[in-house]
mmCIF file of C-alpha atoms and ligand atoms in Angstrom:
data_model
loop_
_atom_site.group_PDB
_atom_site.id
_atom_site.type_symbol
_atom_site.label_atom_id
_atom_site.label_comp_id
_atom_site.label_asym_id
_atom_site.label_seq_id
_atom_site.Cartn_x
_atom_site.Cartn_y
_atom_site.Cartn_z
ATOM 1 C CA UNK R 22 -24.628 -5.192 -18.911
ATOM 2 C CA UNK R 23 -27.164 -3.764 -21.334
ATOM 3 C CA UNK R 24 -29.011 -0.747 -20.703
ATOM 4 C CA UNK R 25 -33.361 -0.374 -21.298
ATOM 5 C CA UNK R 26 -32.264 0.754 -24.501
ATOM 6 C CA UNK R 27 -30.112 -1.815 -26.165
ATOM 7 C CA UNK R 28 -26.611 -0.218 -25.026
ATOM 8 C CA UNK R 29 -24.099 -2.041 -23.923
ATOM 9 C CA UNK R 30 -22.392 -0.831 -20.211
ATOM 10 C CA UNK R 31 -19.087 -1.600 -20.463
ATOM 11 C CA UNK R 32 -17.236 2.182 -18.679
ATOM 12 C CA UNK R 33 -16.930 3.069 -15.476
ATOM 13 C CA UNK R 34 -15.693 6.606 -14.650
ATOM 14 C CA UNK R 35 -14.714 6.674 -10.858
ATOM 15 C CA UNK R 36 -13.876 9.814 -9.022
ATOM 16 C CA UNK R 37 -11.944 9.151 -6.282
ATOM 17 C CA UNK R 38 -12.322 12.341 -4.544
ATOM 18 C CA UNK R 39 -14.324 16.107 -4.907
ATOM 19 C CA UNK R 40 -10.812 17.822 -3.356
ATOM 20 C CA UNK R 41 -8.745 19.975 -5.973
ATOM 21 C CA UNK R 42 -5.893 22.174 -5.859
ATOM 22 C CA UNK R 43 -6.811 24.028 -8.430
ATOM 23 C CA UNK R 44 -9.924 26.142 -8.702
ATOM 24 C CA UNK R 45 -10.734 26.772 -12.320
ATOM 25 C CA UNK R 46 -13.659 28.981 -12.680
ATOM 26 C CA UNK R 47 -15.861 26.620 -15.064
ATOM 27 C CA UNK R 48 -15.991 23.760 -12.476
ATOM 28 C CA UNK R 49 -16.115 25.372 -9.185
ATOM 29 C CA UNK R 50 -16.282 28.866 -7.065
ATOM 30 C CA UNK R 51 -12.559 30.289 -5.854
ATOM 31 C CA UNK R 52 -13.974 29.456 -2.310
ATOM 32 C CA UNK R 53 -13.711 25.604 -3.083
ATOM 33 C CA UNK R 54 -16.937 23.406 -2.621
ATOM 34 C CA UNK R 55 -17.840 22.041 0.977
ATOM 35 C CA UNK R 56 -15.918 19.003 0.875
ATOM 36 C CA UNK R 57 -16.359 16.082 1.812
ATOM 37 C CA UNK R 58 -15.418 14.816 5.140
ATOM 38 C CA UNK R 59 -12.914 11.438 4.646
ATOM 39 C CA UNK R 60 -16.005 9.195 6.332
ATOM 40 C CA UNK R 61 -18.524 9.936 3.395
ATOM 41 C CA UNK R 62 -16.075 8.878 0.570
ATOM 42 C CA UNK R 63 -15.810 5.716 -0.446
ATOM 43 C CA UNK R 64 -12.688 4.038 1.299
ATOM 44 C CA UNK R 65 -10.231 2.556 -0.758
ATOM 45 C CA UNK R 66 -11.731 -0.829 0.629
ATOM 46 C CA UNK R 67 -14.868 -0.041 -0.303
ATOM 47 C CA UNK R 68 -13.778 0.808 -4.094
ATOM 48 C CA UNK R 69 -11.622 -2.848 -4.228
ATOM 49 C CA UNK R 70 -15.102 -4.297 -2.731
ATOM 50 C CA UNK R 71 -16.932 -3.046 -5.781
ATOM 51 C CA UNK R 72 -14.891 -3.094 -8.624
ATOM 52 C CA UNK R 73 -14.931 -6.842 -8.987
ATOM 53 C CA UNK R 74 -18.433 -6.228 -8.997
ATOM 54 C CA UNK R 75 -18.461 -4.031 -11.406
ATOM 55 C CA UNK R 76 -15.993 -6.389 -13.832
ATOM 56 C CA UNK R 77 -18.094 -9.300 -12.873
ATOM 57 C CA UNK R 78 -21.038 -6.834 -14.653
ATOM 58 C CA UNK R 79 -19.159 -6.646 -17.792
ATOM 59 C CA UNK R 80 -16.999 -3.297 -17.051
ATOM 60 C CA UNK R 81 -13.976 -3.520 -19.279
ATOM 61 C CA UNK R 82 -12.793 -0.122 -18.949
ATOM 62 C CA UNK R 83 -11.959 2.039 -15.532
ATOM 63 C CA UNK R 84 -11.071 5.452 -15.837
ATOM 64 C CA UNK R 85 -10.002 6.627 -12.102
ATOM 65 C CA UNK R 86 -10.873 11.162 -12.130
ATOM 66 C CA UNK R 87 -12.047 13.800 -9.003
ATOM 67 C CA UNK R 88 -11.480 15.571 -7.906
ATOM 68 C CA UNK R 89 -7.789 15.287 -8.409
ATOM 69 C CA UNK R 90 -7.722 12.028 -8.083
ATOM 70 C CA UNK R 91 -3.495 12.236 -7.253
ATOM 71 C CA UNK R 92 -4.863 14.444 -4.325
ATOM 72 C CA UNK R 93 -5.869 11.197 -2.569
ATOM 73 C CA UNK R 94 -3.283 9.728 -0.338
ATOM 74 C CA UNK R 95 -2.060 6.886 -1.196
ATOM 75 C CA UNK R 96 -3.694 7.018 -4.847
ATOM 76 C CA UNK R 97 -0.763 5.680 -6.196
ATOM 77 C CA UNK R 98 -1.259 2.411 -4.143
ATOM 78 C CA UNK R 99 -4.980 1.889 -4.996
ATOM 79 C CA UNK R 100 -3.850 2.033 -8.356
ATOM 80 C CA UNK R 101 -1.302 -0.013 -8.318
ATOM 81 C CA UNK R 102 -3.599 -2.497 -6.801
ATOM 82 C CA UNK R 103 -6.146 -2.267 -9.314
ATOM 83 C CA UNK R 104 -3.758 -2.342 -12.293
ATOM 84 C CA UNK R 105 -2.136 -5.866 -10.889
ATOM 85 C CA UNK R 106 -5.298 -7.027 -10.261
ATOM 86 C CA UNK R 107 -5.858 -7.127 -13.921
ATOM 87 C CA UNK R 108 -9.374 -6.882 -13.810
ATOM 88 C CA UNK R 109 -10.310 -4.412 -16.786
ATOM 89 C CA UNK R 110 -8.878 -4.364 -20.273
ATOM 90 C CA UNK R 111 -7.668 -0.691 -19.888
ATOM 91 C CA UNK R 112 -7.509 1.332 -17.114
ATOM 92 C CA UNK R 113 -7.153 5.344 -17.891
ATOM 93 C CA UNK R 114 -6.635 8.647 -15.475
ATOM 94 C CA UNK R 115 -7.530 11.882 -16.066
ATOM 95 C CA UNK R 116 -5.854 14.636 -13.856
ATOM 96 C CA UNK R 117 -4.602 18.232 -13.756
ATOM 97 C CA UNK R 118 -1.110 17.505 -13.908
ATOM 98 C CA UNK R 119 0.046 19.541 -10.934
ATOM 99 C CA UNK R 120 1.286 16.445 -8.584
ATOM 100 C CA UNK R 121 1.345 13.856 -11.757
ATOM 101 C CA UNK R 122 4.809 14.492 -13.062
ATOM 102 C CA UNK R 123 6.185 11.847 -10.333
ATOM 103 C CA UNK R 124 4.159 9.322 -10.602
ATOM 104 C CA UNK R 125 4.711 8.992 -14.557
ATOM 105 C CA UNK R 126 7.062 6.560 -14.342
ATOM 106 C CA UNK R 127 4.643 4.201 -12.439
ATOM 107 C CA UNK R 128 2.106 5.117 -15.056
ATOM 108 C CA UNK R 129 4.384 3.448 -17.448
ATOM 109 C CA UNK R 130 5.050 1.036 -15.406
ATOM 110 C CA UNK R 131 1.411 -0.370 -14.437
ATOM 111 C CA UNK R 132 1.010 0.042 -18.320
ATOM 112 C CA UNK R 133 -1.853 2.329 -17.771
ATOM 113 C CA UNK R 134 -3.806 2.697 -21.029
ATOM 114 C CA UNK R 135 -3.890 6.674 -21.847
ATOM 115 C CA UNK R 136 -3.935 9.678 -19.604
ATOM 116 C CA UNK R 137 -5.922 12.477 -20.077
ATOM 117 C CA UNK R 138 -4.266 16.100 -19.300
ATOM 118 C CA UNK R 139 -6.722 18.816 -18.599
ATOM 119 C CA UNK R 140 -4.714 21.679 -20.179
ATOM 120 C CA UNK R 141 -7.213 24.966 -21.239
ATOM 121 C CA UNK R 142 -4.475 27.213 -22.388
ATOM 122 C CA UNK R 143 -0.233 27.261 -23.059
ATOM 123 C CA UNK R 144 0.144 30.870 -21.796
ATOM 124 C CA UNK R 145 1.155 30.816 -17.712
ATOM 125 C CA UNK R 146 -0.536 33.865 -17.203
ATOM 126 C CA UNK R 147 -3.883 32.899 -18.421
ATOM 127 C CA UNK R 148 -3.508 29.766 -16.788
ATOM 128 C CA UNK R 149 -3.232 31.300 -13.604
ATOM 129 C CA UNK R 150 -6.348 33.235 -14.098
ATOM 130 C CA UNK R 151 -8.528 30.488 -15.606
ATOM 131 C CA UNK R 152 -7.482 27.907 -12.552
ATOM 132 C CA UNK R 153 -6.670 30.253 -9.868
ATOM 133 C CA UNK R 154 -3.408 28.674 -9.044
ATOM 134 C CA UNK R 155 0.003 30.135 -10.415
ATOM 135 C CA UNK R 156 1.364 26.478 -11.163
ATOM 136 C CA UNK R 157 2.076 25.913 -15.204
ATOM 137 C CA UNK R 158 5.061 24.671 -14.672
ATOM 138 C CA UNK R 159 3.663 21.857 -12.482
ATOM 139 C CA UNK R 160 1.430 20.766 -15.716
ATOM 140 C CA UNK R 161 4.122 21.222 -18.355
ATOM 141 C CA UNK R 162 6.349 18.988 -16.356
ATOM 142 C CA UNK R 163 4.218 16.365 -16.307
ATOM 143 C CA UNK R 164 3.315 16.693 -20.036
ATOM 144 C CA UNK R 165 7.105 16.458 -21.217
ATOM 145 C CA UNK R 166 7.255 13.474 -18.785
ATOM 146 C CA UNK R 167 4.294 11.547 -20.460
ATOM 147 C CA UNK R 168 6.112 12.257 -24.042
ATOM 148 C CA UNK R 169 9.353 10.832 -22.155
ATOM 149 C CA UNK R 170 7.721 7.688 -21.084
ATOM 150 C CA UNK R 171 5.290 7.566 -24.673
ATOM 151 C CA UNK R 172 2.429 7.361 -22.098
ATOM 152 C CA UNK R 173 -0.170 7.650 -24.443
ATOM 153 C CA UNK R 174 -1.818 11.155 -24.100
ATOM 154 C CA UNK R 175 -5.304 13.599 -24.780
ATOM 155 C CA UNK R 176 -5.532 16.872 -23.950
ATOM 156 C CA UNK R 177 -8.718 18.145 -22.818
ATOM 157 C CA UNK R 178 -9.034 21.819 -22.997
ATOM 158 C CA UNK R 179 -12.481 23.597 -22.033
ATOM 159 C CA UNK R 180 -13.269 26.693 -24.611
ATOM 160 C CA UNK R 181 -14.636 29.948 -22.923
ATOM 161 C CA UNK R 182 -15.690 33.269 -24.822
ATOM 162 C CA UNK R 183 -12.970 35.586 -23.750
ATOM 163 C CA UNK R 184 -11.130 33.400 -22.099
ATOM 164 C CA UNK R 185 -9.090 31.133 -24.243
ATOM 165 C CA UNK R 186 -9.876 31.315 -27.698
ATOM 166 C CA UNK R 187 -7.204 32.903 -28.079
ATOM 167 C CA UNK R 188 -5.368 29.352 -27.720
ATOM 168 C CA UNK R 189 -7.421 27.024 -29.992
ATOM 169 C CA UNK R 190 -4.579 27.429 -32.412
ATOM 170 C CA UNK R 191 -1.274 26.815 -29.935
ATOM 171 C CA UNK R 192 -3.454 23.917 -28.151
ATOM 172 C CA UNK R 193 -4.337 22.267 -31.876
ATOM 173 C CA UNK R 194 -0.218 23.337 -32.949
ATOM 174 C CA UNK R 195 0.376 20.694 -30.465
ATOM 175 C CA UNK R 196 -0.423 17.958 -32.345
ATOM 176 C CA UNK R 197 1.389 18.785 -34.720
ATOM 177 C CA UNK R 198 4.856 18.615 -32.182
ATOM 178 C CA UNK R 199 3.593 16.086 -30.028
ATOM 179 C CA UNK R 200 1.673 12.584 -30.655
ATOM 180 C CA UNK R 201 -1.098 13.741 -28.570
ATOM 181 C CA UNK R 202 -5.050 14.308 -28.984
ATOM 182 C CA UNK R 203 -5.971 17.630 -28.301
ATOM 183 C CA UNK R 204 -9.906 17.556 -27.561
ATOM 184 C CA UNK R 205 -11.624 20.414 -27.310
ATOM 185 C CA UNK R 206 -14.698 20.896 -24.735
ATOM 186 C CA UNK R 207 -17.608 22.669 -24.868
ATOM 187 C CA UNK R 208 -18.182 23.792 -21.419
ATOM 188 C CA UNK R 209 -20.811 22.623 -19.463
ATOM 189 C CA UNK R 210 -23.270 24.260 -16.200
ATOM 190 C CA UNK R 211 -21.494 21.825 -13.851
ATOM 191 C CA UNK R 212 -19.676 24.777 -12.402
ATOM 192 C CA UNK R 213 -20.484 24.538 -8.523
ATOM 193 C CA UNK R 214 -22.823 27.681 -9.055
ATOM 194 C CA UNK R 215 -25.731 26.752 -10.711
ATOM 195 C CA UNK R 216 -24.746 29.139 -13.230
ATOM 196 C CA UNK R 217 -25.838 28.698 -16.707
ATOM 197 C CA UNK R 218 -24.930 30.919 -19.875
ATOM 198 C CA UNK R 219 -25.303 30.705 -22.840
ATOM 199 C CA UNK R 220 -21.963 28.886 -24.724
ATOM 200 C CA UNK R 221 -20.279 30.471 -27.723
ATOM 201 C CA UNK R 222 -17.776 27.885 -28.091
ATOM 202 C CA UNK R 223 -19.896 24.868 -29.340
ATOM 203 C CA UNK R 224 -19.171 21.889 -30.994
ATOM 204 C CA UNK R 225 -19.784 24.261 -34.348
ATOM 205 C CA UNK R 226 -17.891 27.294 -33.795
ATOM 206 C CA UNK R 227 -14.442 24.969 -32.885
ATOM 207 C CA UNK R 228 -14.724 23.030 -36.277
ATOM 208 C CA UNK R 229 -14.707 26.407 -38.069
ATOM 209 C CA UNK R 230 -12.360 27.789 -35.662
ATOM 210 C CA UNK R 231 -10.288 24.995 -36.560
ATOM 211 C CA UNK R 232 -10.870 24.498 -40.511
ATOM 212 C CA UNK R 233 -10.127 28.374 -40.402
ATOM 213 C CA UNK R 234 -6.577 27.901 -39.049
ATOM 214 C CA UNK R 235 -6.026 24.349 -40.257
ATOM 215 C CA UNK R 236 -7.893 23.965 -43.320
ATOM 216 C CA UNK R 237 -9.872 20.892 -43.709
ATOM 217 C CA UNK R 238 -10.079 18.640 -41.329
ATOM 218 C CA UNK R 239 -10.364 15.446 -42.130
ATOM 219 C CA UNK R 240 -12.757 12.810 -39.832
ATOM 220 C CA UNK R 241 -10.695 9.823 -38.284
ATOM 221 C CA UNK R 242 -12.846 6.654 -37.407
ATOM 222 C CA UNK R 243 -13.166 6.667 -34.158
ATOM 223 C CA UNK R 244 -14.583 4.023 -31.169
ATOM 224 C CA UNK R 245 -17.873 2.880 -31.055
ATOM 225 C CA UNK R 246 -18.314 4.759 -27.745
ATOM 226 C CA UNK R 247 -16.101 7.952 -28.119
ATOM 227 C CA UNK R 248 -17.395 11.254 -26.749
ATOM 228 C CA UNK R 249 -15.091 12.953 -29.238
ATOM 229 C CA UNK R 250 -15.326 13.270 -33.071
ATOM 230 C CA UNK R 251 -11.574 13.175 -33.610
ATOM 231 C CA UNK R 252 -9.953 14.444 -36.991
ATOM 232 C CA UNK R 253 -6.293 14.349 -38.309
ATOM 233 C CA UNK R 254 -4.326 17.459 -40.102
ATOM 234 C CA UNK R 255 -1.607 17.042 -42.650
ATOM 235 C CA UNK R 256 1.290 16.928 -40.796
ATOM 236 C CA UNK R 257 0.511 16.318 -37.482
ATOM 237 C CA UNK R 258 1.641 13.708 -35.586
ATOM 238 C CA UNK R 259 -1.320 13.830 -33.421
ATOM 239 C CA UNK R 260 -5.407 14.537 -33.796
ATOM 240 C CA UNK R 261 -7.668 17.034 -32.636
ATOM 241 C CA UNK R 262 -11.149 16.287 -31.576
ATOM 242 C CA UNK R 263 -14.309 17.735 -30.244
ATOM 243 C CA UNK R 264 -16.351 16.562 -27.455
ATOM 244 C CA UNK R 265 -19.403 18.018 -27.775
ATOM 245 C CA UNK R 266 -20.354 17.559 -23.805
ATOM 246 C CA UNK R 267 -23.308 20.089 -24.150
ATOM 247 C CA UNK R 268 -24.891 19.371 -27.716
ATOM 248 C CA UNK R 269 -24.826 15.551 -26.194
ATOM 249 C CA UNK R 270 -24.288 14.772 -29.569
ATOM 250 C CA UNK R 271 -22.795 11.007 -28.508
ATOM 251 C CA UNK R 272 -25.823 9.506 -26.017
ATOM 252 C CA UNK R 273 -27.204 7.500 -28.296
ATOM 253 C CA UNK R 274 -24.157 5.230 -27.892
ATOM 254 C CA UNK R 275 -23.197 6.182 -24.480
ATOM 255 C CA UNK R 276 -21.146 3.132 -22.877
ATOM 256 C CA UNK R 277 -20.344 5.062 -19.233
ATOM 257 C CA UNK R 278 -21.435 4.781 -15.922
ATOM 258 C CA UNK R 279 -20.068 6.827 -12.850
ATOM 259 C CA UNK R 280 -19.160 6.260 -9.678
ATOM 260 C CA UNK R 281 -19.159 9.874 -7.219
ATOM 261 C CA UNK R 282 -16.382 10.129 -4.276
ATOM 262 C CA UNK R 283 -19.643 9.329 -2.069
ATOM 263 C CA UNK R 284 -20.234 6.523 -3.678
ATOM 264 C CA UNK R 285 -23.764 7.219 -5.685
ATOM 265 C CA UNK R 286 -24.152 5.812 -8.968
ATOM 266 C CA UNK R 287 -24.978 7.777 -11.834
ATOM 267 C CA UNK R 288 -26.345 6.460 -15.306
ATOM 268 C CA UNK R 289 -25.924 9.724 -17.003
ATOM 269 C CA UNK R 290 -23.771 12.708 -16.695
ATOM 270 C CA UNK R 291 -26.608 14.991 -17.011
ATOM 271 C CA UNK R 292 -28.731 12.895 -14.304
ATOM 272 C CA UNK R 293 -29.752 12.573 -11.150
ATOM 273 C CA UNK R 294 -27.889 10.404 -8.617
ATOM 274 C CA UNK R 295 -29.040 6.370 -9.112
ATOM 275 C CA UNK R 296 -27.952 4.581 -6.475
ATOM 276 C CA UNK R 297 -26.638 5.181 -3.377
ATOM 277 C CA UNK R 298 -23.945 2.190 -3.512
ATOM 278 C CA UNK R 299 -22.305 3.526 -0.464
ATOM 279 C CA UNK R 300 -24.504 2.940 1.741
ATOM 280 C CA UNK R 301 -25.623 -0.037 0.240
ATOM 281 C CA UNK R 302 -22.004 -1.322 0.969
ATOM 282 C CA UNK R 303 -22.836 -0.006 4.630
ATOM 283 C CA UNK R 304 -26.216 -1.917 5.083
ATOM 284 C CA UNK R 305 -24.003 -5.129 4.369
ATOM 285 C CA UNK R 306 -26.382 -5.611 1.406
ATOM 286 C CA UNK R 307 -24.765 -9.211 0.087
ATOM 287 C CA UNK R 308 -22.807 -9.225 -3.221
ATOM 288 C CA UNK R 309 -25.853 -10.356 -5.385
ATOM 289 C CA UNK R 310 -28.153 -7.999 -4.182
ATOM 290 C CA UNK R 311 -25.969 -4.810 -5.016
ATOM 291 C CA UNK R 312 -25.334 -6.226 -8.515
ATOM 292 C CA UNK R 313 -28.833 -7.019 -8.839
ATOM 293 C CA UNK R 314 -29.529 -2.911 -8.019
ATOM 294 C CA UNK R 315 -26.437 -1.570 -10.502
ATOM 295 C CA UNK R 316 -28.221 -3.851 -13.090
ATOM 296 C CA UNK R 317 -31.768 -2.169 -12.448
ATOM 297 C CA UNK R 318 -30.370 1.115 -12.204
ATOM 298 C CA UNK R 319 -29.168 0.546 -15.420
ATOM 299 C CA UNK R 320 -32.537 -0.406 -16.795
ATOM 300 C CA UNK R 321 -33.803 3.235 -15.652
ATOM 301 C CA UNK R 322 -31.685 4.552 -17.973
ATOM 302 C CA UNK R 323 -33.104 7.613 -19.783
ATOM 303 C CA UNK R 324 -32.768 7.965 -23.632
ATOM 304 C CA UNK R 325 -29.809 10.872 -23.427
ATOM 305 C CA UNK R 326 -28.698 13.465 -21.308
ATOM 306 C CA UNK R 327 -31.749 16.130 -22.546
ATOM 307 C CA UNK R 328 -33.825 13.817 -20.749
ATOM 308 C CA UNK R 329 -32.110 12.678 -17.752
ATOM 309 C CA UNK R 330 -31.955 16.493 -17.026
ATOM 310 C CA UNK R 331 -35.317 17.473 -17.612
ATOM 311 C CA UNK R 332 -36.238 14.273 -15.072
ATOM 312 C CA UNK R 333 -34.256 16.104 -11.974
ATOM 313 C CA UNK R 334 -34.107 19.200 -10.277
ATOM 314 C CA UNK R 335 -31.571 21.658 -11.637
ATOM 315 C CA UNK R 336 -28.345 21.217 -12.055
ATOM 316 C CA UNK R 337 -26.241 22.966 -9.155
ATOM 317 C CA UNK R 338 -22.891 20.139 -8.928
ATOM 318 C CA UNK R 339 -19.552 21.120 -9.708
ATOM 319 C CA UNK R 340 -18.102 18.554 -12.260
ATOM 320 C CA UNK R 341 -15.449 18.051 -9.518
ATOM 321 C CA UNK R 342 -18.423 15.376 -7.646
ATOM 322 C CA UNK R 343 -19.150 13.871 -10.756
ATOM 323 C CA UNK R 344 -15.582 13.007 -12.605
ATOM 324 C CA UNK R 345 -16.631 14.574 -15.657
HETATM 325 N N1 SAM Q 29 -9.146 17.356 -11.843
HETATM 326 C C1 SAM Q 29 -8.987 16.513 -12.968
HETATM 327 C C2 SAM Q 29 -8.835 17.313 -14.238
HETATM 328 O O1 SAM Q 29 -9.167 18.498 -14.239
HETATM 329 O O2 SAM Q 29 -8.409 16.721 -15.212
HETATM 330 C C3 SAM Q 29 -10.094 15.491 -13.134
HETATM 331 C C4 SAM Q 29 -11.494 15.935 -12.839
HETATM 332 S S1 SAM Q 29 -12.142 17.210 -13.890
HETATM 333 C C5 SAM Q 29 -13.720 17.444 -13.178
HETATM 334 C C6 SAM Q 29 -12.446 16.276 -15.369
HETATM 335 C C7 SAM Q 29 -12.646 17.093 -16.616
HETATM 336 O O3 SAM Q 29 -13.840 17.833 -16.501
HETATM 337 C C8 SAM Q 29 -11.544 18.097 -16.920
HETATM 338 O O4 SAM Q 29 -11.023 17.837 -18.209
HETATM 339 C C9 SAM Q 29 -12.243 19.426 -16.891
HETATM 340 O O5 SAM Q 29 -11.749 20.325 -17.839
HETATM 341 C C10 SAM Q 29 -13.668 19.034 -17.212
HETATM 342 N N2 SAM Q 29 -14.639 20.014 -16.719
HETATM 343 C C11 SAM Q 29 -14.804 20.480 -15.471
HETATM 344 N N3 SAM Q 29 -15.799 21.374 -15.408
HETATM 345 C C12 SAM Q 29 -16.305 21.467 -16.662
HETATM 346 C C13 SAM Q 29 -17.357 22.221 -17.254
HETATM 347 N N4 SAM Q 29 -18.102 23.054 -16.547
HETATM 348 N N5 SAM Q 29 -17.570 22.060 -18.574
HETATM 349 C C14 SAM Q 29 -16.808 21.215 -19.325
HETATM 350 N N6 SAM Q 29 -15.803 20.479 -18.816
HETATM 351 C C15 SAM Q 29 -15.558 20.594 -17.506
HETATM 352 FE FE1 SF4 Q 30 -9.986 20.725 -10.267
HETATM 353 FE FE2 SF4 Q 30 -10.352 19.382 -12.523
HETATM 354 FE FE3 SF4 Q 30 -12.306 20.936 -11.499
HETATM 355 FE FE4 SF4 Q 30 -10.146 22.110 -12.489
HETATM 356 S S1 SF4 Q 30 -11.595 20.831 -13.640
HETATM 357 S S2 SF4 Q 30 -11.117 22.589 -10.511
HETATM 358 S S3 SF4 Q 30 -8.581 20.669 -12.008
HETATM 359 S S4 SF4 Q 30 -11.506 19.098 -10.607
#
């Protein structure tokens, strides 16, 4: 699938479901979001309905998020399903890590391209107060069980001003233990409050963080289609990497579509939702007719994320209903 502007579709980000167990400040309000009720997700049938669809569209890449997306019974099933189907060239999770530690082995197993730990600091106590939930442990475990496996592995760690900047240095020192990308975020209004302030911690401020610490960093080719400029350090068995998620440095080659627990399709992180694919489904809309809508919605596409913002009203979603 090409987009109106020449790019080729070939990502879909699917979040499985809006329900966390933790609560970390950036993404949503201690209280939790008003959830969705289990008959205005997308069923697992639904999802096995579409993405042959999707593949049939040219998707090559699934990356299954929430949510938590291990929150959802019988997650481990759907993807177990999807893996053997063999339908995309690399399938990729990104979770918390609280309920992952068991279900590494299966990770391995299903051969499951890379998995993405969200990890914003190494210090329990700070954890706790950043996610709300006294469970570092949890997370650790499952990190030391992806090294066990040699799951492949990124760690995505959101920078806050007086939060955690305090562990850009420990988080990047991982690399240097560990075969792992450490990717730092710059944090974005998706926080379930419609809250938006002003962001210290830019795409900017990390690489001098980081040269300051590190020295000089030195730029790694990366995909076509990455979010993050990635960079290796003398020494280090891994990378680090920015993703500059607020600059929206990457649109221009922006590869990614999403899918919401609800089912609505959305063309660009920072837009409006596209199509409403559940209900679609619903209206027992035949096979060619939905692709025929992805592939128009697709055609909508604005330039980059400055502009699919200014085209909708503000932004009041906590990344948790869009996958991030
Ligand atoms: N619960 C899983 C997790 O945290 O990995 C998957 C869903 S979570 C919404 C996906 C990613 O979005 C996480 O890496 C998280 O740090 C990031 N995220 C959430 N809210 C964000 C925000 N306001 N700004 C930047 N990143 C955010
Ligand atoms: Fe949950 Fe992920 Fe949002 Fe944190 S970032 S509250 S782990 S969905």
């Amino acid at each position: 699938m090409k987009d109106n502007h020449g790019r080729t579709i070939d990502y879909l980000r699917l979040a499985i479901t809006d329900r966390c167990n933790l609560r970390c400040h950036y993404c949503m309000p201690a209280s939790g979001l008003d959830w969705l009720k289990r008959d205005e997700l997308l069923s697992y049938e639904e999802i096995e309905q579409l993405l042959p669809l999707f593949s049939s569209l040219g998707i090559r890449k699934l990356r299954f998020t929430g949510g938590e997306p291990f929150m959802r019974r019988d997650f481990d099933k759907l993807l177990t399903r999807v893996a053997k189907s063999n339908q995309f060239e690399s399938i990729t999770i990104t979770t918390n890590g609280v309920l992952t530690a068991p279900y590494v082995p299966l990770l391995k197993e299903l051969n499951i391209h890379s998995v993405n730990l969200s990890l914003d600091t190494l210090d329990e106590k700070r954890f706790a107060a950043i996610t709300r939930r006294d469970v570092f442990p949890d997370v650790m475990r499952t990190l030391d069980a992806l090294m066990a496996h040699g799951i492949r592995t990124k760690i995505n760690a959101v920078i806050m001003e007086g939060v955690n900047e305090d562990d850009i240095l420990p988080l990047a020192m991982l690399s240097k233990e560990l075969p792992i990308d450490v990717r730092f975020i710059e944090e974005m209004p998706f926080n379930g409050r419609g809250d938006r302030h002003a962001v210290k911690w830019n795409r900017k401020g990390l690489i001098e963080a980081l040269e300051n610490v590190l020295g000089n960093l030195m730029p790694i080719g990366t995909e076509p289609n990455a979010t993050s400029e990635n960079y290796s350090i003398e020494g280090h068995q891994g990378t680090v990497g920015i993703i500059a998620a607020w600059s929206r440095t990457f649109c221009g080659t922006c590869n990614r579509i999403r899918l919401t627990p609800s089912g609505e399709m959305k063309t660009c992180l920072y837009g409006r939702n596209e199509l409403n694919l559940g209900a679609l489904l619903r209206s027992n809309a035949s096979t060619n007719q939905i692709a025929e809508e992805i592939e128009q919605a697709v055609l909508r596409r604005k330039k980059d994320g400055i502009e699919a913002e200014a085209a909708r009203t503000p932004l009041e979603e906590s990344m948790a209903t869009i996958g991030g």
